mmCIF file of C-alpha atoms in Angstrom:
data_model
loop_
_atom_site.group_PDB
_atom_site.id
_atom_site.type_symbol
_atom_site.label_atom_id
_atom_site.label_comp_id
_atom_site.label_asym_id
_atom_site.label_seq_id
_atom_site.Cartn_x
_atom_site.Cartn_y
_atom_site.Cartn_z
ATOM 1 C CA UNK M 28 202.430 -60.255 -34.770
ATOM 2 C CA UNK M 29 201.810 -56.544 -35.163
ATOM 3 C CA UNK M 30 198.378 -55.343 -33.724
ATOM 4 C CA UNK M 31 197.928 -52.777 -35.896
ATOM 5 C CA UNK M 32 198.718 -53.352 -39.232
ATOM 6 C CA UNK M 33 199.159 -51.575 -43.065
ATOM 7 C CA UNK M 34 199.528 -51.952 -46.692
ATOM 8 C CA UNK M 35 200.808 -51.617 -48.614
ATOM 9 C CA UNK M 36 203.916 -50.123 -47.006
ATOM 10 C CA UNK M 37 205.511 -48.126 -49.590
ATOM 11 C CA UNK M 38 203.695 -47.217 -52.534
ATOM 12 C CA UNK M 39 204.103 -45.022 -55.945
ATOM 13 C CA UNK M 40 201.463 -44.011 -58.293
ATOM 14 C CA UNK M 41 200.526 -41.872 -61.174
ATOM 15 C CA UNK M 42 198.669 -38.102 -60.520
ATOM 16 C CA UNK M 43 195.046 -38.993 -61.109
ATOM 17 C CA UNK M 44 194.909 -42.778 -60.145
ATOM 18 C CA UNK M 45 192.716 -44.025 -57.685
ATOM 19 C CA UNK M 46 194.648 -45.714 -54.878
ATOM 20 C CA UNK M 47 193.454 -47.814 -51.259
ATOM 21 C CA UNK M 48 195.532 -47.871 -48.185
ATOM 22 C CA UNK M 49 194.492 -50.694 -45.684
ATOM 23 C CA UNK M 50 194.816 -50.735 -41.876
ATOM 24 C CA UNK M 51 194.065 -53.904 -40.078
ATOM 25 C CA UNK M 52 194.044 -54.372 -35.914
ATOM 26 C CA UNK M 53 194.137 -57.037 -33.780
ATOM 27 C CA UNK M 54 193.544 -54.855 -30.560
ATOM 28 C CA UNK M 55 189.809 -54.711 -29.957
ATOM 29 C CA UNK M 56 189.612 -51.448 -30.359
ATOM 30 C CA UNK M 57 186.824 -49.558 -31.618
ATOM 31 C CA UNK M 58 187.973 -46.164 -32.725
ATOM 32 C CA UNK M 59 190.183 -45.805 -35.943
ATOM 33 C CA UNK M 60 192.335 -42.942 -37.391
ATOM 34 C CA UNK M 61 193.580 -41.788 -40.397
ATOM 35 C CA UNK M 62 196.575 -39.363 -40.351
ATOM 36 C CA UNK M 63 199.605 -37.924 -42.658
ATOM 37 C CA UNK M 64 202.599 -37.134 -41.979
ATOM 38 C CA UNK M 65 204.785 -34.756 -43.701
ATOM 39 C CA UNK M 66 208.069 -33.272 -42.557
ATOM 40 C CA UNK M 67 207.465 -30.520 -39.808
ATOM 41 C CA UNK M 68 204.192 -30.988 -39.681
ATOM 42 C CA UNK M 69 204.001 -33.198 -37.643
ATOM 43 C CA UNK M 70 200.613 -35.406 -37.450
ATOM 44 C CA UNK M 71 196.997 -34.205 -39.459
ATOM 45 C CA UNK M 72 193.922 -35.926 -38.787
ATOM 46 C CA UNK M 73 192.225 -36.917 -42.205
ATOM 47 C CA UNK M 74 189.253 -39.110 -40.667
ATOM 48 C CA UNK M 75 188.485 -40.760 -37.721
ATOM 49 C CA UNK M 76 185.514 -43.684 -36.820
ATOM 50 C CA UNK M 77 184.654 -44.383 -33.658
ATOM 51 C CA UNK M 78 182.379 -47.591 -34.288
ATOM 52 C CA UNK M 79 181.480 -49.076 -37.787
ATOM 53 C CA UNK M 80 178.958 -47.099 -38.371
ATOM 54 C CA UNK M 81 180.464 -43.618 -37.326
ATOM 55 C CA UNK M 82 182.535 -41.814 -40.021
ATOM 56 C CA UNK M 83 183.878 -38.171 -39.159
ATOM 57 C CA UNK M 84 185.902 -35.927 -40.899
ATOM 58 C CA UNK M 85 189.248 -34.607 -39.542
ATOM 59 C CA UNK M 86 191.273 -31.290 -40.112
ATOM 60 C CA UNK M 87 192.634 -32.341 -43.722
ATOM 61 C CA UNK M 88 189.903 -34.797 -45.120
ATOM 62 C CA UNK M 89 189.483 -32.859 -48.682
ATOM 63 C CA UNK M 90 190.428 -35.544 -51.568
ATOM 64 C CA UNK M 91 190.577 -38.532 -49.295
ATOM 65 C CA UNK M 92 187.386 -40.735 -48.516
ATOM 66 C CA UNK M 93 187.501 -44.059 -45.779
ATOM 67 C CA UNK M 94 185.557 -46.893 -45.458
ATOM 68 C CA UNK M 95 184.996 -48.965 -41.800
ATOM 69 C CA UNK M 96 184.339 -52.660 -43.005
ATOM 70 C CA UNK M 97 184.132 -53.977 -39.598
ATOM 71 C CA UNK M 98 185.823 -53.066 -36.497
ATOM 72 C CA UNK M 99 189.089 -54.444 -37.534
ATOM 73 C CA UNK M 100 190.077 -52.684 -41.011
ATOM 74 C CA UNK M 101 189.354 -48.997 -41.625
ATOM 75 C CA UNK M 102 190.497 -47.876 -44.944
ATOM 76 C CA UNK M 103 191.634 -45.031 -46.920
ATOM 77 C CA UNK M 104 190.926 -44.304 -50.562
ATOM 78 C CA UNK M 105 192.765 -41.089 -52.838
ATOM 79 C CA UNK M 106 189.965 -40.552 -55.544
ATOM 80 C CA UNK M 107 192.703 -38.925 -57.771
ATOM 81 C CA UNK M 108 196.045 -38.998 -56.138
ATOM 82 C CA UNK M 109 197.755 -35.762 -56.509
ATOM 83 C CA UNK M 110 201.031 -34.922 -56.062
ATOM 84 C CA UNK M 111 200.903 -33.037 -53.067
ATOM 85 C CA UNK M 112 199.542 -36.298 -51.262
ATOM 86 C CA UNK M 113 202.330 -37.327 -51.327
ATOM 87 C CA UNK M 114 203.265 -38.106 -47.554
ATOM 88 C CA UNK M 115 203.458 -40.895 -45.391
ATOM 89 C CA UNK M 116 200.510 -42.413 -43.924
ATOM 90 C CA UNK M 117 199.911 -43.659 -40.703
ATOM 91 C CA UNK M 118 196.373 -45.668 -39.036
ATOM 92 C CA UNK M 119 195.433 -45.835 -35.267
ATOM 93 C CA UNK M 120 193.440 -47.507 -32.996
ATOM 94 C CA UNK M 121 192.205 -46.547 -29.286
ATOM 95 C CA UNK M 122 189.704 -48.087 -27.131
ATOM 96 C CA UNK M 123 186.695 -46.400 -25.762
ATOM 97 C CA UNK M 124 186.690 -42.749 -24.203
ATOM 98 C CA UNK M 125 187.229 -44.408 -20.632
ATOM 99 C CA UNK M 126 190.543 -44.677 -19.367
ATOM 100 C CA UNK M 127 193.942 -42.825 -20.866
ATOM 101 C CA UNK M 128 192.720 -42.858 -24.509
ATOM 102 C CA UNK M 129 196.095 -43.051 -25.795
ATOM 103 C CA UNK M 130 196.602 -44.406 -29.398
ATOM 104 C CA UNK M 131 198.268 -47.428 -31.136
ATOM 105 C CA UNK M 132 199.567 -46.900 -34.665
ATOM 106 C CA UNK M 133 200.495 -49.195 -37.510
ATOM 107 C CA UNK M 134 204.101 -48.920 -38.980
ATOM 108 C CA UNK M 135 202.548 -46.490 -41.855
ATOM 109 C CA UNK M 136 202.555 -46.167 -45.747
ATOM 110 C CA UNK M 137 205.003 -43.966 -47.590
ATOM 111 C CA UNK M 138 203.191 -42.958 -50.816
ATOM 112 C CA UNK M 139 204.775 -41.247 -53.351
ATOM 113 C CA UNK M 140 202.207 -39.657 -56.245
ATOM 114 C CA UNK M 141 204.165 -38.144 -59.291
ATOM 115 C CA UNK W 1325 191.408 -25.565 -33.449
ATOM 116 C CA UNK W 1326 194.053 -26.299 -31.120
ATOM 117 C CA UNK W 1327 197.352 -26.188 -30.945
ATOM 118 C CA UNK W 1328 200.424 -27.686 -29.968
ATOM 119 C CA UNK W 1329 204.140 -26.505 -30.350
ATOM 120 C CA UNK W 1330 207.849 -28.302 -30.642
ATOM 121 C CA UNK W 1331 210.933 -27.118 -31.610
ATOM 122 C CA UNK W 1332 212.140 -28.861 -34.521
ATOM 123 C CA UNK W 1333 215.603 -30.369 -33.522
ATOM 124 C CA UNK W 1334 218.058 -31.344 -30.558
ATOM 125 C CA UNK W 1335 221.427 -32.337 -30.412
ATOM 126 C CA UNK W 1336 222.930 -33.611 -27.147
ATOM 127 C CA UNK W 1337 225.882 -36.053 -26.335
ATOM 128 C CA UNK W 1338 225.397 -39.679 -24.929
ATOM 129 C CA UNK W 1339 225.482 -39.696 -21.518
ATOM 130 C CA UNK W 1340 223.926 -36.053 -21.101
ATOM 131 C CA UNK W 1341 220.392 -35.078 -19.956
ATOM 132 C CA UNK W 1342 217.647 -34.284 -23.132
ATOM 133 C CA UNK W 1343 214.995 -31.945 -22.284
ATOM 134 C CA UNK W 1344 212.104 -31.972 -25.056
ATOM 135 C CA UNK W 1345 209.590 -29.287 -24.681
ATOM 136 C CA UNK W 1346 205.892 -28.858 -25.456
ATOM 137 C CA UNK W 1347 203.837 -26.227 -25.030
ATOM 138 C CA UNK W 1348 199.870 -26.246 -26.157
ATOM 139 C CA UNK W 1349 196.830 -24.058 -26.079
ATOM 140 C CA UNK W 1350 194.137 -26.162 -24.778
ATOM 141 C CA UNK W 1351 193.329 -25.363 -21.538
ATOM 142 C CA UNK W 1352 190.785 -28.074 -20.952
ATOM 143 C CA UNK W 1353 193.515 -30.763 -21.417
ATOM 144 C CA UNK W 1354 192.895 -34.210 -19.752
ATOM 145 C CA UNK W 1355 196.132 -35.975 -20.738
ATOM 146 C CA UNK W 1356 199.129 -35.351 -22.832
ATOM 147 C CA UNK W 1357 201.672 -38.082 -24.237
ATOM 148 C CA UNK W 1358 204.910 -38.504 -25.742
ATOM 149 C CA UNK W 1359 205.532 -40.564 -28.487
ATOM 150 C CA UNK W 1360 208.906 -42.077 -29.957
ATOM 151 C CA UNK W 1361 209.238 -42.184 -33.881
ATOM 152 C CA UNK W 1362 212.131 -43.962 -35.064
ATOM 153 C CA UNK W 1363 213.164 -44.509 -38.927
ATOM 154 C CA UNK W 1364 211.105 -46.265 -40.860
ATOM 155 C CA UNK W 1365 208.555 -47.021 -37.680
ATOM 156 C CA UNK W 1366 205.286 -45.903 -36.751
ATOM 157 C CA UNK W 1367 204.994 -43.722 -33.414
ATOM 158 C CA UNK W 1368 205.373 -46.048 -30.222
ATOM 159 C CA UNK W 1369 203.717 -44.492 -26.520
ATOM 160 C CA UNK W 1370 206.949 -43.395 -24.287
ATOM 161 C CA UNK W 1371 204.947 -42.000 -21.528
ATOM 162 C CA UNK W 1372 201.300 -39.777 -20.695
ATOM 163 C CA UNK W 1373 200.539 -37.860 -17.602
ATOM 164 C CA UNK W 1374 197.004 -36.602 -16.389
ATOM 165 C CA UNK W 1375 196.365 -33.102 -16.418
ATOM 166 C CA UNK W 1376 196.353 -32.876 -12.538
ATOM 167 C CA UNK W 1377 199.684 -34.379 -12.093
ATOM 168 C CA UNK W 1378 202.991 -32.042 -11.996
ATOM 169 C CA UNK W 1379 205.499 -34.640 -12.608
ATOM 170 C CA UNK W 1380 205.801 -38.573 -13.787
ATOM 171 C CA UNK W 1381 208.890 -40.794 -13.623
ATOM 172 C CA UNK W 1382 208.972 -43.529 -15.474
ATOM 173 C CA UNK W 1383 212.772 -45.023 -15.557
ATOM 174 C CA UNK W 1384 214.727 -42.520 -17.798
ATOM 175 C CA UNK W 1385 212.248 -40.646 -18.530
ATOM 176 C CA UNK W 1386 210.863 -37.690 -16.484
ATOM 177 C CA UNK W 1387 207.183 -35.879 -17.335
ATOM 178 C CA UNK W 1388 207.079 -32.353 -15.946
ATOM 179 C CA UNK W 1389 203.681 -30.619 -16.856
ATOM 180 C CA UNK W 1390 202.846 -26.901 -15.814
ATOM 181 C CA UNK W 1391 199.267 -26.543 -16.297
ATOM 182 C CA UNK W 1392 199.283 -23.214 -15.607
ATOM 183 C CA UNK W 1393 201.633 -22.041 -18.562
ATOM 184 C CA UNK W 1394 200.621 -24.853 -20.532
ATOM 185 C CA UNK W 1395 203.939 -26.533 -20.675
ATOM 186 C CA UNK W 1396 205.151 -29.891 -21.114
ATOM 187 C CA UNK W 1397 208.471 -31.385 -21.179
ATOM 188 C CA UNK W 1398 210.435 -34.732 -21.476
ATOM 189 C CA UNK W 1399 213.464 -35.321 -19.938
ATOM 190 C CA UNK W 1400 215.808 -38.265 -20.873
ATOM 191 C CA UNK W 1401 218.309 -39.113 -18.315
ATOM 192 C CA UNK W 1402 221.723 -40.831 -18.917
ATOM 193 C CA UNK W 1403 220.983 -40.319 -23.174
ATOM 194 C CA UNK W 1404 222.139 -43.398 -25.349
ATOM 195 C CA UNK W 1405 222.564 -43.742 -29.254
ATOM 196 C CA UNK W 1406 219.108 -45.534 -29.566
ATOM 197 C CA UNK W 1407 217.308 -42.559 -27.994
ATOM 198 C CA UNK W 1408 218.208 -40.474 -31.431
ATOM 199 C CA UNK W 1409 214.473 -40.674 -33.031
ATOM 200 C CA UNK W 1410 211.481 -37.887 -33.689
ATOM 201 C CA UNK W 1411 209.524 -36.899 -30.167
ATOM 202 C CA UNK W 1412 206.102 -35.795 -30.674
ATOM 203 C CA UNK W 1413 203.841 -34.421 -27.935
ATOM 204 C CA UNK W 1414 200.234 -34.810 -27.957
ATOM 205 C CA UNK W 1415 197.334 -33.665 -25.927
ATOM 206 C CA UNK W 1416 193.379 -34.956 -25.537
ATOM 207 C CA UNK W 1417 191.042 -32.767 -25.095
ATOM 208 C CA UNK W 1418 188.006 -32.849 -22.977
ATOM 209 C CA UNK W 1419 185.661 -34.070 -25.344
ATOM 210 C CA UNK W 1420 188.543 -37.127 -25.452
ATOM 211 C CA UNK W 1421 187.513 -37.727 -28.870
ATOM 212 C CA UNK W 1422 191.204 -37.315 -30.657
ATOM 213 C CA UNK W 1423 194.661 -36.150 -30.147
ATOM 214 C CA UNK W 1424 196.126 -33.171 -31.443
ATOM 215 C CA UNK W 1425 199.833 -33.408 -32.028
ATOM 216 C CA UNK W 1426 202.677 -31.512 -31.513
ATOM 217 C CA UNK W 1427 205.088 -31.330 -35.224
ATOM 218 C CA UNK W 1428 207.827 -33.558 -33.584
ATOM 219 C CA UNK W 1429 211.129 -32.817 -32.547
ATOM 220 C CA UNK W 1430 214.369 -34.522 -33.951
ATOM 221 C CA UNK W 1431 216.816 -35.537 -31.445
ATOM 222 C CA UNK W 1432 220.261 -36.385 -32.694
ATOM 223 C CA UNK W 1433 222.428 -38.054 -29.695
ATOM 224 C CA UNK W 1434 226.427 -37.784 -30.560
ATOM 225 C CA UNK W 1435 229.336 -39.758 -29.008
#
């Protein structure tokens, strides 16, 4: 099984829904991400926790809130999806600041908002 | 904030040598990774070296870091078909609390 985990993997909605993406991990780990991908671009940090109690914003968090239910699932919620959210959406995991810090992510979301 | 820059695309033959460059602004750098995107996949750790190594080998793959100009690169030896995906760099900063990555670069390996 996967040990880090999404969904719903592809996704479209309506401009002004409210819509949750889920990340789940098996690895332990207690720091979560949040980042989009569009083409180019390559990665943007939207929000990252480092324990469930920690909640920071990252370089693109405007319109896009998260919620850390336990250590395992982190997720992501559009307030009112706009079109230019559409992207595709990817969750991490990495273990504690020791060590190589390197991060594991889930097979990510493709959302489409029209 | 920091930054980090890839070209956008490569093509090279199967069989030749790839050579994936990175170059980044942070100068307190602690390590820097590559990452493998293929279609439809989330990124998957190829390889990281630590700021005060020069060079890694790992199999194929070859790590060459100059600190000094704040260069990275990636070399692929002996390129094959299933190598064709999106490399992205990444580096950690000193305060080792995220990543900032590189915008990926697309390598397409021909017959």
């Amino acid at each position: 099984d996967a040990d880090v985990t999404q969904t719903p993997r592809n996704r479209i909605t309506k401009t002004g829904k409210r819509i949750m993406l889920e990340c789940s991990q098996t690895k332990g780990h207690d720091r979560m991400y949040w980042y989009r991908q569009d083409p180019g671009l390559g990665l943007r940090l939207i929000y990252y926790s480092f324990d469930v109690k920690d909640i920071n914003k990252g370089e693109i968090s405007d319109g896009y809130s998260v919620s850390r239910q336990a250590q395992a699932k982190f997720s992501l919620s559009l307030e009112s999806a706009i079109p230019n959210q559409t992207a595709l959406y990817f969750c991490a995991t990495s273990g504690s600041n020791r060590g190589r810090g390197e991060q594991y992510f889930g097979p990510g979301t493709r959302l489409t908002v029209t | 904030g920091e930054d980090v820059e890839q070209s956008l695309f490569l093509s090279v033959r199967e069989g030749d040598s790839s050579v994936i460059n990175c170059t980044y602004t942070d100068s307190s750098s602690t390590y820097l990774y590559w990452y493998k995107q293929e279609p439809g996949a989330g990124l998957q750790l190829l390889t990281y070296i630590f700021s005060n190594m020069d060079m890694k080998q790992d199999q194929r793959l070859t790590v060459l870091l100059n600190k000094k100009d704040k260069h990275l690169s990636l070399r692929i030896a002996d390129t094959q078909t299933g190598d064709s995906a999106i490399y992205f760099c990444a580096e950690r900063g000193a305060a080792g609390n995220k990543l900032t990555f590189g915008g990926g670069t697309r390598v397409l390996v021909k017959p």
